[in-house]
Amino acid sequence: MSTGFGPKGYWDQRFASAGFVYGEQPNDFLNEHASGLKAGQALCLAEGEGRNAVFLAELGHQVCAQDISPVGLRKAEELAHRRGVSINTLCCDLAAFHPEPASVDLIAAIWMHVEPDLRARV
């Protein structure tokens, strides 16, 4: 992920391309296991372009998608709109994000590309 302009610039550039970097369908693991969960408050960390957040919203969850890239989150909002669901987005650095543990029922952290020390803290 070394680009000379940090993680935000890297992901903004990556998500600026046409289409969706990881596709529009949810991660296979999430797709396989989420349908049995009771709908509630879901938090998708490092969510990128929103494929998993939108999927959870389609299952009835109230979803907050967090990512460092406003470019990715705009695509997440567009995908949600196209699919007829609503998600909330939060653009911030994961290192500075400290949600209240009791405020969510489900946390999805799929393909979270962060440094090992930050991953351990999250």
Backbone atoms as SQL, in Angstrom:
CREATE TABLE atoms (id INTEGER PRIMARY KEY, chain TEXT, resi INTEGER, resn TEXT, atom TEXT, x REAL, y REAL, z REAL);
INSERT INTO atoms VALUES
  (1, 'A', 1, 'MET', 'N', 0.823, -1.187, 0.000),
  (2, 'A', 1, 'MET', 'CA', 0.000, 0.000, 0.000),
  (3, 'A', 1, 'MET', 'C', 0.868, 1.251, 0.000),
  (4, 'A', 2, 'SER', 'N', 2.108, 1.149, -0.287),
  (5, 'A', 2, 'SER', 'CA', 3.003, 2.295, -0.305),
  (6, 'A', 2, 'SER', 'C', 2.882, 3.036, -1.635),
  (7, 'A', 3, 'THR', 'N', 2.345, 4.247, -1.568),
  (8, 'A', 3, 'THR', 'CA', 2.136, 5.029, -2.782),
  (9, 'A', 3, 'THR', 'C', 2.804, 6.387, -2.713),
  (10, 'A', 4, 'GLY', 'N', 3.274, 6.765, -1.545),
  (11, 'A', 4, 'GLY', 'CA', 3.851, 8.081, -1.392),
  (12, 'A', 4, 'GLY', 'C', 2.834, 9.127, -0.967),
  (13, 'A', 5, 'PHE', 'N', 1.528, 8.776, -0.982),
  (14, 'A', 5, 'PHE', 'CA', 0.540, 9.759, -0.544),
  (15, 'A', 5, 'PHE', 'C', -0.416, 9.211, 0.502),
  (16, 'A', 6, 'GLY', 'N', -0.040, 8.181, 1.200),
  (17, 'A', 6, 'GLY', 'CA', -0.788, 7.669, 2.339),
  (18, 'A', 6, 'GLY', 'C', -2.009, 6.846, 1.973),
  (19, 'A', 7, 'PRO', 'N', -2.606, 6.221, 2.993),
  (20, 'A', 7, 'PRO', 'CA', -3.722, 5.310, 2.737),
  (21, 'A', 7, 'PRO', 'C', -4.948, 5.984, 2.115),
  (22, 'A', 8, 'LYS', 'N', -5.287, 7.194, 2.536),
  (23, 'A', 8, 'LYS', 'CA', -6.458, 7.862, 1.965),
  (24, 'A', 8, 'LYS', 'C', -6.268, 8.079, 0.468),
  (25, 'A', 9, 'GLY', 'N', -5.134, 8.615, 0.088),
  (26, 'A', 9, 'GLY', 'CA', -4.857, 8.853, -1.327),
  (27, 'A', 9, 'GLY', 'C', -4.834, 7.568, -2.128),
  (28, 'A', 10, 'TYR', 'N', -4.255, 6.530, -1.528),
  (29, 'A', 10, 'TYR', 'CA', -4.205, 5.229, -2.202),
  (30, 'A', 10, 'TYR', 'C', -5.609, 4.727, -2.513),
  (31, 'A', 11, 'TRP', 'N', -6.481, 4.726, -1.485),
  (32, 'A', 11, 'TRP', 'CA', -7.829, 4.182, -1.682),
  (33, 'A', 11, 'TRP', 'C', -8.688, 5.100, -2.537),
  (34, 'A', 12, 'ASP', 'N', -8.523, 6.410, -2.407),
  (35, 'A', 12, 'ASP', 'CA', -9.257, 7.321, -3.295),
  (36, 'A', 12, 'ASP', 'C', -8.920, 7.013, -4.751),
  (37, 'A', 13, 'GLN', 'N', -7.641, 6.842, -5.035),
  (38, 'A', 13, 'GLN', 'CA', -7.207, 6.544, -6.401),
  (39, 'A', 13, 'GLN', 'C', -7.742, 5.183, -6.860),
  (40, 'A', 14, 'ARG', 'N', -7.672, 4.215, -5.982),
  (41, 'A', 14, 'ARG', 'CA', -8.128, 2.862, -6.325),
  (42, 'A', 14, 'ARG', 'C', -9.626, 2.826, -6.616),
  (43, 'A', 15, 'PHE', 'N', -10.409, 3.552, -5.812),
  (44, 'A', 15, 'PHE', 'CA', -11.860, 3.543, -5.978),
  (45, 'A', 15, 'PHE', 'C', -12.347, 4.500, -7.067),
  (46, 'A', 16, 'ALA', 'N', -11.469, 5.332, -7.603),
  (47, 'A', 16, 'ALA', 'CA', -11.863, 6.301, -8.634),
  (48, 'A', 16, 'ALA', 'C', -12.123, 5.647, -9.988),
  (49, 'A', 17, 'SER', 'N', -11.693, 4.424, -10.159),
  (50, 'A', 17, 'SER', 'CA', -11.903, 3.744, -11.441),
  (51, 'A', 17, 'SER', 'C', -13.382, 3.411, -11.632),
  (52, 'A', 18, 'ALA', 'N', -13.761, 3.209, -12.886),
  (53, 'A', 18, 'ALA', 'CA', -15.138, 2.799, -13.175),
  (54, 'A', 18, 'ALA', 'C', -15.356, 1.399, -12.609),
  (55, 'A', 19, 'GLY', 'N', -16.569, 1.104, -12.267),
  (56, 'A', 19, 'GLY', 'CA', -16.856, -0.214, -11.709),
  (57, 'A', 19, 'GLY', 'C', -16.479, -0.294, -10.244),
  (58, 'A', 20, 'PHE', 'N', -16.547, -1.500, -9.707),
  (59, 'A', 20, 'PHE', 'CA', -16.275, -1.733, -8.297),
  (60, 'A', 20, 'PHE', 'C', -15.069, -2.653, -8.168),
  (61, 'A', 21, 'VAL', 'N', -14.083, -2.210, -7.406),
  (62, 'A', 21, 'VAL', 'CA', -12.822, -2.942, -7.264),
  (63, 'A', 21, 'VAL', 'C', -13.059, -4.384, -6.827),
  (64, 'A', 22, 'TYR', 'N', -13.927, -4.589, -5.853),
  (65, 'A', 22, 'TYR', 'CA', -14.199, -5.930, -5.329),
  (66, 'A', 22, 'TYR', 'C', -15.557, -6.462, -5.787),
  (67, 'A', 23, 'GLY', 'N', -16.173, -5.804, -6.738),
  (68, 'A', 23, 'GLY', 'CA', -17.479, -6.215, -7.225),
  (69, 'A', 23, 'GLY', 'C', -18.609, -5.633, -6.389),
  (70, 'A', 24, 'GLU', 'N', -19.825, -5.957, -6.758),
  (71, 'A', 24, 'GLU', 'CA', -21.002, -5.440, -6.065),
  (72, 'A', 24, 'GLU', 'C', -21.662, -6.477, -5.165),
  (73, 'A', 25, 'GLN', 'N', -21.237, -7.714, -5.252),
  (74, 'A', 25, 'GLN', 'CA', -21.816, -8.776, -4.430),
  (75, 'A', 25, 'GLN', 'C', -21.066, -8.864, -3.103),
  (76, 'A', 26, 'PRO', 'N', -21.742, -9.267, -2.032),
  (77, 'A', 26, 'PRO', 'CA', -21.080, -9.336, -0.731),
  (78, 'A', 26, 'PRO', 'C', -19.986, -10.397, -0.694),
  (79, 'A', 27, 'ASN', 'N', -19.123, -10.251, 0.247),
  (80, 'A', 27, 'ASN', 'CA', -18.093, -11.243, 0.525),
  (81, 'A', 27, 'ASN', 'C', -18.765, -12.602, 0.746),
  (82, 'A', 28, 'ASP', 'N', -18.161, -13.655, 0.239),
  (83, 'A', 28, 'ASP', 'CA', -18.753, -14.999, 0.336),
  (84, 'A', 28, 'ASP', 'C', -19.041, -15.417, 1.776),
  (85, 'A', 29, 'PHE', 'N', -18.104, -15.174, 2.684),
  (86, 'A', 29, 'PHE', 'CA', -18.296, -15.558, 4.084),
  (87, 'A', 29, 'PHE', 'C', -19.500, -14.827, 4.676),
  (88, 'A', 30, 'LEU', 'N', -19.572, -13.526, 4.443),
  (89, 'A', 30, 'LEU', 'CA', -20.692, -12.744, 4.963),
  (90, 'A', 30, 'LEU', 'C', -22.006, -13.229, 4.353),
  (91, 'A', 31, 'ASN', 'N', -22.014, -13.459, 3.072),
  (92, 'A', 31, 'ASN', 'CA', -23.208, -13.938, 2.386),
  (93, 'A', 31, 'ASN', 'C', -23.687, -15.263, 2.978),
  (94, 'A', 32, 'GLU', 'N', -22.750, -16.118, 3.300),
  (95, 'A', 32, 'GLU', 'CA', -23.069, -17.442, 3.831),
  (96, 'A', 32, 'GLU', 'C', -23.606, -17.399, 5.258),
  (97, 'A', 33, 'HIS', 'N', -23.140, -16.448, 6.069),
  (98, 'A', 33, 'HIS', 'CA', -23.459, -16.463, 7.491),
  (99, 'A', 33, 'HIS', 'C', -24.415, -15.375, 7.975),
  (100, 'A', 34, 'ALA', 'N', -24.607, -14.318, 7.239),
  (101, 'A', 34, 'ALA', 'CA', -25.387, -13.185, 7.744),
  (102, 'A', 34, 'ALA', 'C', -26.888, -13.407, 7.720),
  (103, 'A', 35, 'SER', 'N', -27.376, -14.260, 6.850),
  (104, 'A', 35, 'SER', 'CA', -28.828, -14.419, 6.728),
  (105, 'A', 35, 'SER', 'C', -29.465, -14.962, 8.003),
  (106, 'A', 36, 'GLY', 'N', -28.717, -15.649, 8.828),
  (107, 'A', 36, 'GLY', 'CA', -29.258, -16.193, 10.066),
  (108, 'A', 36, 'GLY', 'C', -29.205, -15.239, 11.245),
  (109, 'A', 37, 'LEU', 'N', -28.668, -14.054, 11.043),
  (110, 'A', 37, 'LEU', 'CA', -28.538, -13.090, 12.133),
  (111, 'A', 37, 'LEU', 'C', -29.787, -12.222, 12.263),
  (112, 'A', 38, 'LYS', 'N', -30.144, -11.898, 13.489),
  (113, 'A', 38, 'LYS', 'CA', -31.257, -10.996, 13.736),
  (114, 'A', 38, 'LYS', 'C', -30.853, -9.593, 13.274),
  (115, 'A', 39, 'ALA', 'N', -31.749, -8.920, 12.571),
  (116, 'A', 39, 'ALA', 'CA', -31.454, -7.566, 12.090),
  (117, 'A', 39, 'ALA', 'C', -31.239, -6.623, 13.268),
  (118, 'A', 40, 'GLY', 'N', -30.252, -5.755, 13.137),
  (119, 'A', 40, 'GLY', 'CA', -29.938, -4.793, 14.184),
  (120, 'A', 40, 'GLY', 'C', -29.027, -3.711, 13.643),
  (121, 'A', 41, 'GLN', 'N', -28.241, -3.143, 14.536),
  (122, 'A', 41, 'GLN', 'CA', -27.287, -2.095, 14.163),
  (123, 'A', 41, 'GLN', 'C', -26.001, -2.758, 13.683),
  (124, 'A', 42, 'ALA', 'N', -25.628, -2.496, 12.450),
  (125, 'A', 42, 'ALA', 'CA', -24.419, -3.097, 11.878),
  (126, 'A', 42, 'ALA', 'C', -23.398, -2.013, 11.559),
  (127, 'A', 43, 'LEU', 'N', -22.154, -2.315, 11.838),
  (128, 'A', 43, 'LEU', 'CA', -21.043, -1.415, 11.541),
  (129, 'A', 43, 'LEU', 'C', -20.083, -2.149, 10.619),
  (130, 'A', 44, 'CYS', 'N', -19.825, -1.570, 9.455),
  (131, 'A', 44, 'CYS', 'CA', -18.890, -2.156, 8.492),
  (132, 'A', 44, 'CYS', 'C', -17.627, -1.305, 8.482),
  (133, 'A', 45, 'LEU', 'N', -16.538, -1.869, 9.002),
  (134, 'A', 45, 'LEU', 'CA', -15.273, -1.143, 9.095),
  (135, 'A', 45, 'LEU', 'C', -14.477, -1.265, 7.809),
  (136, 'A', 46, 'ALA', 'N', -13.809, -0.181, 7.436),
  (137, 'A', 46, 'ALA', 'CA', -12.995, -0.152, 6.217),
  (138, 'A', 46, 'ALA', 'C', -13.805, -0.711, 5.051),
  (139, 'A', 47, 'GLU', 'N', -15.001, -0.186, 4.883),
  (140, 'A', 47, 'GLU', 'CA', -15.999, -0.772, 3.977),
  (141, 'A', 47, 'GLU', 'C', -15.778, -0.479, 2.504),
  (142, 'A', 48, 'GLY', 'N', -14.996, 0.507, 2.180),
  (143, 'A', 48, 'GLY', 'CA', -14.717, 0.758, 0.765),
  (144, 'A', 48, 'GLY', 'C', -15.939, 1.182, -0.019),
  (145, 'A', 49, 'GLU', 'N', -16.281, 0.432, -1.049),
  (146, 'A', 49, 'GLU', 'CA', -17.352, 0.799, -1.977),
  (147, 'A', 49, 'GLU', 'C', -18.730, 0.274, -1.581),
  (148, 'A', 50, 'GLY', 'N', -18.837, -0.375, -0.432),
  (149, 'A', 50, 'GLY', 'CA', -20.139, -0.647, 0.149),
  (150, 'A', 50, 'GLY', 'C', -20.833, -1.961, -0.130),
  (151, 'A', 51, 'ARG', 'N', -20.184, -2.891, -0.802),
  (152, 'A', 51, 'ARG', 'CA', -20.893, -4.124, -1.175),
  (153, 'A', 51, 'ARG', 'C', -21.436, -4.877, 0.035),
  (154, 'A', 52, 'ASN', 'N', -20.690, -4.923, 1.129),
  (155, 'A', 52, 'ASN', 'CA', -21.146, -5.654, 2.315),
  (156, 'A', 52, 'ASN', 'C', -22.175, -4.857, 3.107),
  (157, 'A', 53, 'ALA', 'N', -21.990, -3.551, 3.190),
  (158, 'A', 53, 'ALA', 'CA', -22.948, -2.693, 3.892),
  (159, 'A', 53, 'ALA', 'C', -24.312, -2.739, 3.211),
  (160, 'A', 54, 'VAL', 'N', -24.316, -2.661, 1.897),
  (161, 'A', 54, 'VAL', 'CA', -25.572, -2.701, 1.146),
  (162, 'A', 54, 'VAL', 'C', -26.254, -4.059, 1.333),
  (163, 'A', 55, 'PHE', 'N', -25.498, -5.121, 1.296),
  (164, 'A', 55, 'PHE', 'CA', -26.051, -6.460, 1.519),
  (165, 'A', 55, 'PHE', 'C', -26.713, -6.552, 2.891),
  (166, 'A', 56, 'LEU', 'N', -26.041, -6.061, 3.925),
  (167, 'A', 56, 'LEU', 'CA', -26.618, -6.106, 5.267),
  (168, 'A', 56, 'LEU', 'C', -27.876, -5.248, 5.351),
  (169, 'A', 57, 'ALA', 'N', -27.881, -4.105, 4.684),
  (170, 'A', 57, 'ALA', 'CA', -29.083, -3.265, 4.655),
  (171, 'A', 57, 'ALA', 'C', -30.228, -4.002, 3.965),
  (172, 'A', 58, 'GLU', 'N', -29.919, -4.750, 2.927),
  (173, 'A', 58, 'GLU', 'CA', -30.949, -5.541, 2.237),
  (174, 'A', 58, 'GLU', 'C', -31.537, -6.616, 3.154),
  (175, 'A', 59, 'LEU', 'N', -30.763, -7.046, 4.138),
  (176, 'A', 59, 'LEU', 'CA', -31.253, -8.039, 5.107),
  (177, 'A', 59, 'LEU', 'C', -32.013, -7.393, 6.259),
  (178, 'A', 60, 'GLY', 'N', -32.122, -6.058, 6.248),
  (179, 'A', 60, 'GLY', 'CA', -32.890, -5.358, 7.273),
  (180, 'A', 60, 'GLY', 'C', -32.084, -4.676, 8.352),
  (181, 'A', 61, 'HIS', 'N', -30.778, -4.749, 8.288),
  (182, 'A', 61, 'HIS', 'CA', -29.934, -4.089, 9.285),
  (183, 'A', 61, 'HIS', 'C', -29.899, -2.579, 9.048),
  (184, 'A', 62, 'GLN', 'N', -29.722, -1.833, 10.123),
  (185, 'A', 62, 'GLN', 'CA', -29.414, -0.407, 10.049),
  (186, 'A', 62, 'GLN', 'C', -27.896, -0.344, 9.993),
  (187, 'A', 63, 'VAL', 'N', -27.338, 0.162, 8.899),
  (188, 'A', 63, 'VAL', 'CA', -25.909, 0.017, 8.643),
  (189, 'A', 63, 'VAL', 'C', -25.177, 1.351, 8.635),
  (190, 'A', 64, 'CYS', 'N', -24.028, 1.348, 9.291),
  (191, 'A', 64, 'CYS', 'CA', -23.071, 2.447, 9.184),
  (192, 'A', 64, 'CYS', 'C', -21.822, 1.879, 8.519),
  (193, 'A', 65, 'ALA', 'N', -21.445, 2.464, 7.389),
  (194, 'A', 65, 'ALA', 'CA', -20.248, 2.042, 6.658),
  (195, 'A', 65, 'ALA', 'C', -19.148, 3.069, 6.906),
  (196, 'A', 66, 'GLN', 'N', -18.054, 2.638, 7.512),
  (197, 'A', 66, 'GLN', 'CA', -16.915, 3.511, 7.799),
  (198, 'A', 66, 'GLN', 'C', -15.810, 3.224, 6.804),
  (199, 'A', 67, 'ASP', 'N', -15.177, 4.282, 6.301),
  (200, 'A', 67, 'ASP', 'CA', -14.001, 4.127, 5.454),
  (201, 'A', 67, 'ASP', 'C', -13.224, 5.433, 5.443),
  (202, 'A', 68, 'ILE', 'N', -11.950, 5.344, 5.098),
  (203, 'A', 68, 'ILE', 'CA', -11.096, 6.525, 5.004),
  (204, 'A', 68, 'ILE', 'C', -11.303, 7.270, 3.683),
  (205, 'A', 69, 'SER', 'N', -11.896, 6.607, 2.700),
  (206, 'A', 69, 'SER', 'CA', -12.018, 7.168, 1.351),
  (207, 'A', 69, 'SER', 'C', -13.411, 7.721, 1.055),
  (208, 'A', 70, 'PRO', 'N', -13.530, 9.028, 0.874),
  (209, 'A', 70, 'PRO', 'CA', -14.826, 9.572, 0.469),
  (210, 'A', 70, 'PRO', 'C', -15.236, 9.097, -0.927),
  (211, 'A', 71, 'VAL', 'N', -14.272, 8.791, -1.764),
  (212, 'A', 71, 'VAL', 'CA', -14.562, 8.282, -3.107),
  (213, 'A', 71, 'VAL', 'C', -15.271, 6.930, -3.000),
  (214, 'A', 72, 'GLY', 'N', -14.739, 6.041, -2.176),
  (215, 'A', 72, 'GLY', 'CA', -15.368, 4.740, -1.969),
  (216, 'A', 72, 'GLY', 'C', -16.747, 4.861, -1.349),
  (217, 'A', 73, 'LEU', 'N', -16.885, 5.741, -0.365),
  (218, 'A', 73, 'LEU', 'CA', -18.173, 5.883, 0.310),
  (219, 'A', 73, 'LEU', 'C', -19.239, 6.484, -0.600),
  (220, 'A', 74, 'ARG', 'N', -18.855, 7.362, -1.513),
  (221, 'A', 74, 'ARG', 'CA', -19.827, 7.873, -2.489),
  (222, 'A', 74, 'ARG', 'C', -20.354, 6.726, -3.360),
  (223, 'A', 75, 'LYS', 'N', -19.449, 5.837, -3.746),
  (224, 'A', 75, 'LYS', 'CA', -19.878, 4.680, -4.538),
  (225, 'A', 75, 'LYS', 'C', -20.775, 3.765, -3.704),
  (226, 'A', 76, 'ALA', 'N', -20.494, 3.649, -2.410),
  (227, 'A', 76, 'ALA', 'CA', -21.342, 2.852, -1.517),
  (228, 'A', 76, 'ALA', 'C', -22.749, 3.437, -1.463),
  (229, 'A', 77, 'GLU', 'N', -22.841, 4.756, -1.339),
  (230, 'A', 77, 'GLU', 'CA', -24.149, 5.413, -1.298),
  (231, 'A', 77, 'GLU', 'C', -24.896, 5.226, -2.618),
  (232, 'A', 78, 'GLU', 'N', -24.184, 5.319, -3.732),
  (233, 'A', 78, 'GLU', 'CA', -24.807, 5.113, -5.045),
  (234, 'A', 78, 'GLU', 'C', -25.315, 3.674, -5.195),
  (235, 'A', 79, 'LEU', 'N', -24.525, 2.713, -4.731),
  (236, 'A', 79, 'LEU', 'CA', -24.934, 1.308, -4.798),
  (237, 'A', 79, 'LEU', 'C', -26.182, 1.077, -3.948),
  (238, 'A', 80, 'ALA', 'N', -26.203, 1.649, -2.752),
  (239, 'A', 80, 'ALA', 'CA', -27.371, 1.513, -1.879),
  (240, 'A', 80, 'ALA', 'C', -28.608, 2.114, -2.547),
  (241, 'A', 81, 'HIS', 'N', -28.454, 3.277, -3.126),
  (242, 'A', 81, 'HIS', 'CA', -29.579, 3.929, -3.800),
  (243, 'A', 81, 'HIS', 'C', -30.101, 3.063, -4.946),
  (244, 'A', 82, 'ARG', 'N', -29.189, 2.540, -5.735),
  (245, 'A', 82, 'ARG', 'CA', -29.568, 1.675, -6.859),
  (246, 'A', 82, 'ARG', 'C', -30.310, 0.434, -6.395),
  (247, 'A', 83, 'ARG', 'N', -29.931, -0.080, -5.226),
  (248, 'A', 83, 'ARG', 'CA', -30.549, -1.304, -4.702),
  (249, 'A', 83, 'ARG', 'C', -31.774, -1.021, -3.834),
  (250, 'A', 84, 'GLY', 'N', -32.095, 0.263, -3.629),
  (251, 'A', 84, 'GLY', 'CA', -33.299, 0.615, -2.888),
  (252, 'A', 84, 'GLY', 'C', -33.192, 0.481, -1.384),
  (253, 'A', 85, 'VAL', 'N', -31.979, 0.626, -0.848),
  (254, 'A', 85, 'VAL', 'CA', -31.790, 0.577, 0.604),
  (255, 'A', 85, 'VAL', 'C', -31.048, 1.832, 1.054),
  (256, 'A', 86, 'SER', 'N', -31.000, 2.007, 2.348),
  (257, 'A', 86, 'SER', 'CA', -30.331, 3.170, 2.920),
  (258, 'A', 86, 'SER', 'C', -29.194, 2.713, 3.829),
  (259, 'A', 87, 'ILE', 'N', -28.063, 3.382, 3.715),
  (260, 'A', 87, 'ILE', 'CA', -26.949, 3.156, 4.636),
  (261, 'A', 87, 'ILE', 'C', -26.440, 4.518, 5.092),
  (262, 'A', 88, 'ASN', 'N', -25.854, 4.550, 6.261),
  (263, 'A', 88, 'ASN', 'CA', -25.150, 5.742, 6.725),
  (264, 'A', 88, 'ASN', 'C', -23.677, 5.542, 6.432),
  (265, 'A', 89, 'THR', 'N', -22.987, 6.608, 6.088),
  (266, 'A', 89, 'THR', 'CA', -21.554, 6.508, 5.844),
  (267, 'A', 89, 'THR', 'C', -20.812, 7.440, 6.784),
  (268, 'A', 90, 'LEU', 'N', -19.629, 7.020, 7.155),
  (269, 'A', 90, 'LEU', 'CA', -18.774, 7.796, 8.040),
  (270, 'A', 90, 'LEU', 'C', -17.365, 7.771, 7.480),
  (271, 'A', 91, 'CYS', 'N', -16.892, 8.930, 7.044),
  (272, 'A', 91, 'CYS', 'CA', -15.559, 9.025, 6.453),
  (273, 'A', 91, 'CYS', 'C', -14.574, 9.466, 7.534),
  (274, 'A', 92, 'CYS', 'N', -13.734, 8.531, 7.959),
  (275, 'A', 92, 'CYS', 'CA', -12.721, 8.846, 8.961),
  (276, 'A', 92, 'CYS', 'C', -11.643, 7.774, 8.937),
  (277, 'A', 93, 'ASP', 'N', -10.517, 8.103, 9.509),
  (278, 'A', 93, 'ASP', 'CA', -9.414, 7.158, 9.635),
  (279, 'A', 93, 'ASP', 'C', -9.776, 6.157, 10.727),
  (280, 'A', 94, 'LEU', 'N', -9.654, 4.899, 10.436),
  (281, 'A', 94, 'LEU', 'CA', -9.983, 3.851, 11.400),
  (282, 'A', 94, 'LEU', 'C', -9.190, 4.004, 12.697),
  (283, 'A', 95, 'ALA', 'N', -7.967, 4.507, 12.603),
  (284, 'A', 95, 'ALA', 'CA', -7.125, 4.682, 13.794),
  (285, 'A', 95, 'ALA', 'C', -7.724, 5.689, 14.768),
  (286, 'A', 96, 'ALA', 'N', -8.552, 6.605, 14.281),
  (287, 'A', 96, 'ALA', 'CA', -9.141, 7.636, 15.134),
  (288, 'A', 96, 'ALA', 'C', -10.612, 7.365, 15.440),
  (289, 'A', 97, 'PHE', 'N', -11.116, 6.227, 15.034),
  (290, 'A', 97, 'PHE', 'CA', -12.528, 5.896, 15.191),
  (291, 'A', 97, 'PHE', 'C', -12.712, 5.023, 16.424),
  (292, 'A', 98, 'HIS', 'N', -13.554, 5.463, 17.346),
  (293, 'A', 98, 'HIS', 'CA', -13.766, 4.735, 18.600),
  (294, 'A', 98, 'HIS', 'C', -15.264, 4.635, 18.902),
  (295, 'A', 99, 'PRO', 'N', -15.969, 3.724, 18.238),
  (296, 'A', 99, 'PRO', 'CA', -17.408, 3.591, 18.507),
  (297, 'A', 99, 'PRO', 'C', -17.653, 2.972, 19.880),
  (298, 'A', 100, 'GLU', 'N', -18.803, 3.269, 20.430),
  (299, 'A', 100, 'GLU', 'CA', -19.200, 2.654, 21.687),
  (300, 'A', 100, 'GLU', 'C', -19.523, 1.186, 21.410),
  (301, 'A', 101, 'PRO', 'N', -18.890, 0.258, 22.120),
  (302, 'A', 101, 'PRO', 'CA', -19.129, -1.172, 21.850),
  (303, 'A', 101, 'PRO', 'C', -20.599, -1.577, 21.922),
  (304, 'A', 102, 'ALA', 'N', -21.347, -1.001, 22.831),
  (305, 'A', 102, 'ALA', 'CA', -22.748, -1.391, 22.992),
  (306, 'A', 102, 'ALA', 'C', -23.659, -0.760, 21.941),
  (307, 'A', 103, 'SER', 'N', -23.111, 0.084, 21.063),
  (308, 'A', 103, 'SER', 'CA', -23.959, 0.778, 20.092),
  (309, 'A', 103, 'SER', 'C', -24.220, -0.038, 18.831),
  (310, 'A', 104, 'VAL', 'N', -23.578, -1.191, 18.692),
  (311, 'A', 104, 'VAL', 'CA', -23.783, -2.014, 17.498),
  (312, 'A', 104, 'VAL', 'C', -24.016, -3.473, 17.882),
  (313, 'A', 105, 'ASP', 'N', -24.761, -4.158, 17.033),
  (314, 'A', 105, 'ASP', 'CA', -25.032, -5.578, 17.237),
  (315, 'A', 105, 'ASP', 'C', -24.116, -6.458, 16.401),
  (316, 'A', 106, 'LEU', 'N', -23.591, -5.897, 15.312),
  (317, 'A', 106, 'LEU', 'CA', -22.788, -6.655, 14.363),
  (318, 'A', 106, 'LEU', 'C', -21.678, -5.763, 13.818),
  (319, 'A', 107, 'ILE', 'N', -20.468, -6.273, 13.827),
  (320, 'A', 107, 'ILE', 'CA', -19.347, -5.568, 13.203),
  (321, 'A', 107, 'ILE', 'C', -18.795, -6.452, 12.097),
  (322, 'A', 108, 'ALA', 'N', -18.722, -5.893, 10.904),
  (323, 'A', 108, 'ALA', 'CA', -18.130, -6.598, 9.766),
  (324, 'A', 108, 'ALA', 'C', -16.820, -5.899, 9.413),
  (325, 'A', 109, 'ALA', 'N', -15.743, -6.650, 9.452),
  (326, 'A', 109, 'ALA', 'CA', -14.416, -6.131, 9.096),
  (327, 'A', 109, 'ALA', 'C', -13.822, -7.109, 8.088),
  (328, 'A', 110, 'ILE', 'N', -14.196, -6.938, 6.837),
  (329, 'A', 110, 'ILE', 'CA', -13.850, -7.899, 5.797),
  (330, 'A', 110, 'ILE', 'C', -12.815, -7.302, 4.857),
  (331, 'A', 111, 'TRP', 'N', -11.738, -8.022, 4.645),
  (332, 'A', 111, 'TRP', 'CA', -10.626, -7.553, 3.812),
  (333, 'A', 111, 'TRP', 'C', -10.177, -6.169, 4.262),
  (334, 'A', 112, 'MET', 'N', -10.020, -6.022, 5.556),
  (335, 'A', 112, 'MET', 'CA', -9.629, -4.750, 6.146),
  (336, 'A', 112, 'MET', 'C', -8.127, -4.574, 5.976),
  (337, 'A', 113, 'HIS', 'N', -7.720, -3.791, 4.996),
  (338, 'A', 113, 'HIS', 'CA', -6.307, -3.584, 4.686),
  (339, 'A', 113, 'HIS', 'C', -5.731, -2.501, 5.590),
  (340, 'A', 114, 'VAL', 'N', -5.260, -2.905, 6.756),
  (341, 'A', 114, 'VAL', 'CA', -4.636, -1.964, 7.691),
  (342, 'A', 114, 'VAL', 'C', -3.367, -2.595, 8.241),
  (343, 'A', 115, 'GLU', 'N', -2.543, -1.752, 8.808),
  (344, 'A', 115, 'GLU', 'CA', -1.294, -2.226, 9.400),
  (345, 'A', 115, 'GLU', 'C', -1.599, -3.183, 10.557),
  (346, 'A', 116, 'PRO', 'N', -0.736, -4.172, 10.810),
  (347, 'A', 116, 'PRO', 'CA', -0.985, -5.176, 11.854),
  (348, 'A', 116, 'PRO', 'C', -1.239, -4.590, 13.244),
  (349, 'A', 117, 'ASP', 'N', -0.522, -3.528, 13.630),
  (350, 'A', 117, 'ASP', 'CA', -0.736, -2.965, 14.966),
  (351, 'A', 117, 'ASP', 'C', -2.129, -2.344, 15.090),
  (352, 'A', 118, 'LEU', 'N', -2.616, -1.706, 14.042),
  (353, 'A', 118, 'LEU', 'CA', -3.968, -1.145, 14.069),
  (354, 'A', 118, 'LEU', 'C', -5.004, -2.263, 14.066),
  (355, 'A', 119, 'ARG', 'N', -4.788, -3.299, 13.293),
  (356, 'A', 119, 'ARG', 'CA', -5.717, -4.432, 13.259),
  (357, 'A', 119, 'ARG', 'C', -5.868, -5.032, 14.662),
  (358, 'A', 120, 'ALA', 'N', -4.774, -5.139, 15.399),
  (359, 'A', 120, 'ALA', 'CA', -4.826, -5.698, 16.751),
  (360, 'A', 120, 'ALA', 'C', -5.635, -4.804, 17.689),
  (361, 'A', 121, 'ARG', 'N', -5.550, -3.488, 17.510),
  (362, 'A', 121, 'ARG', 'CA', -6.294, -2.557, 18.368),
  (363, 'A', 121, 'ARG', 'C', -7.778, -2.563, 18.050),
  (364, 'A', 122, 'VAL', 'N', -8.109, -2.757, 16.791),
  (365, 'A', 122, 'VAL', 'CA', -9.513, -2.738, 16.379),
  (366, 'A', 122, 'VAL', 'C', -10.180, -4.009, 16.863);
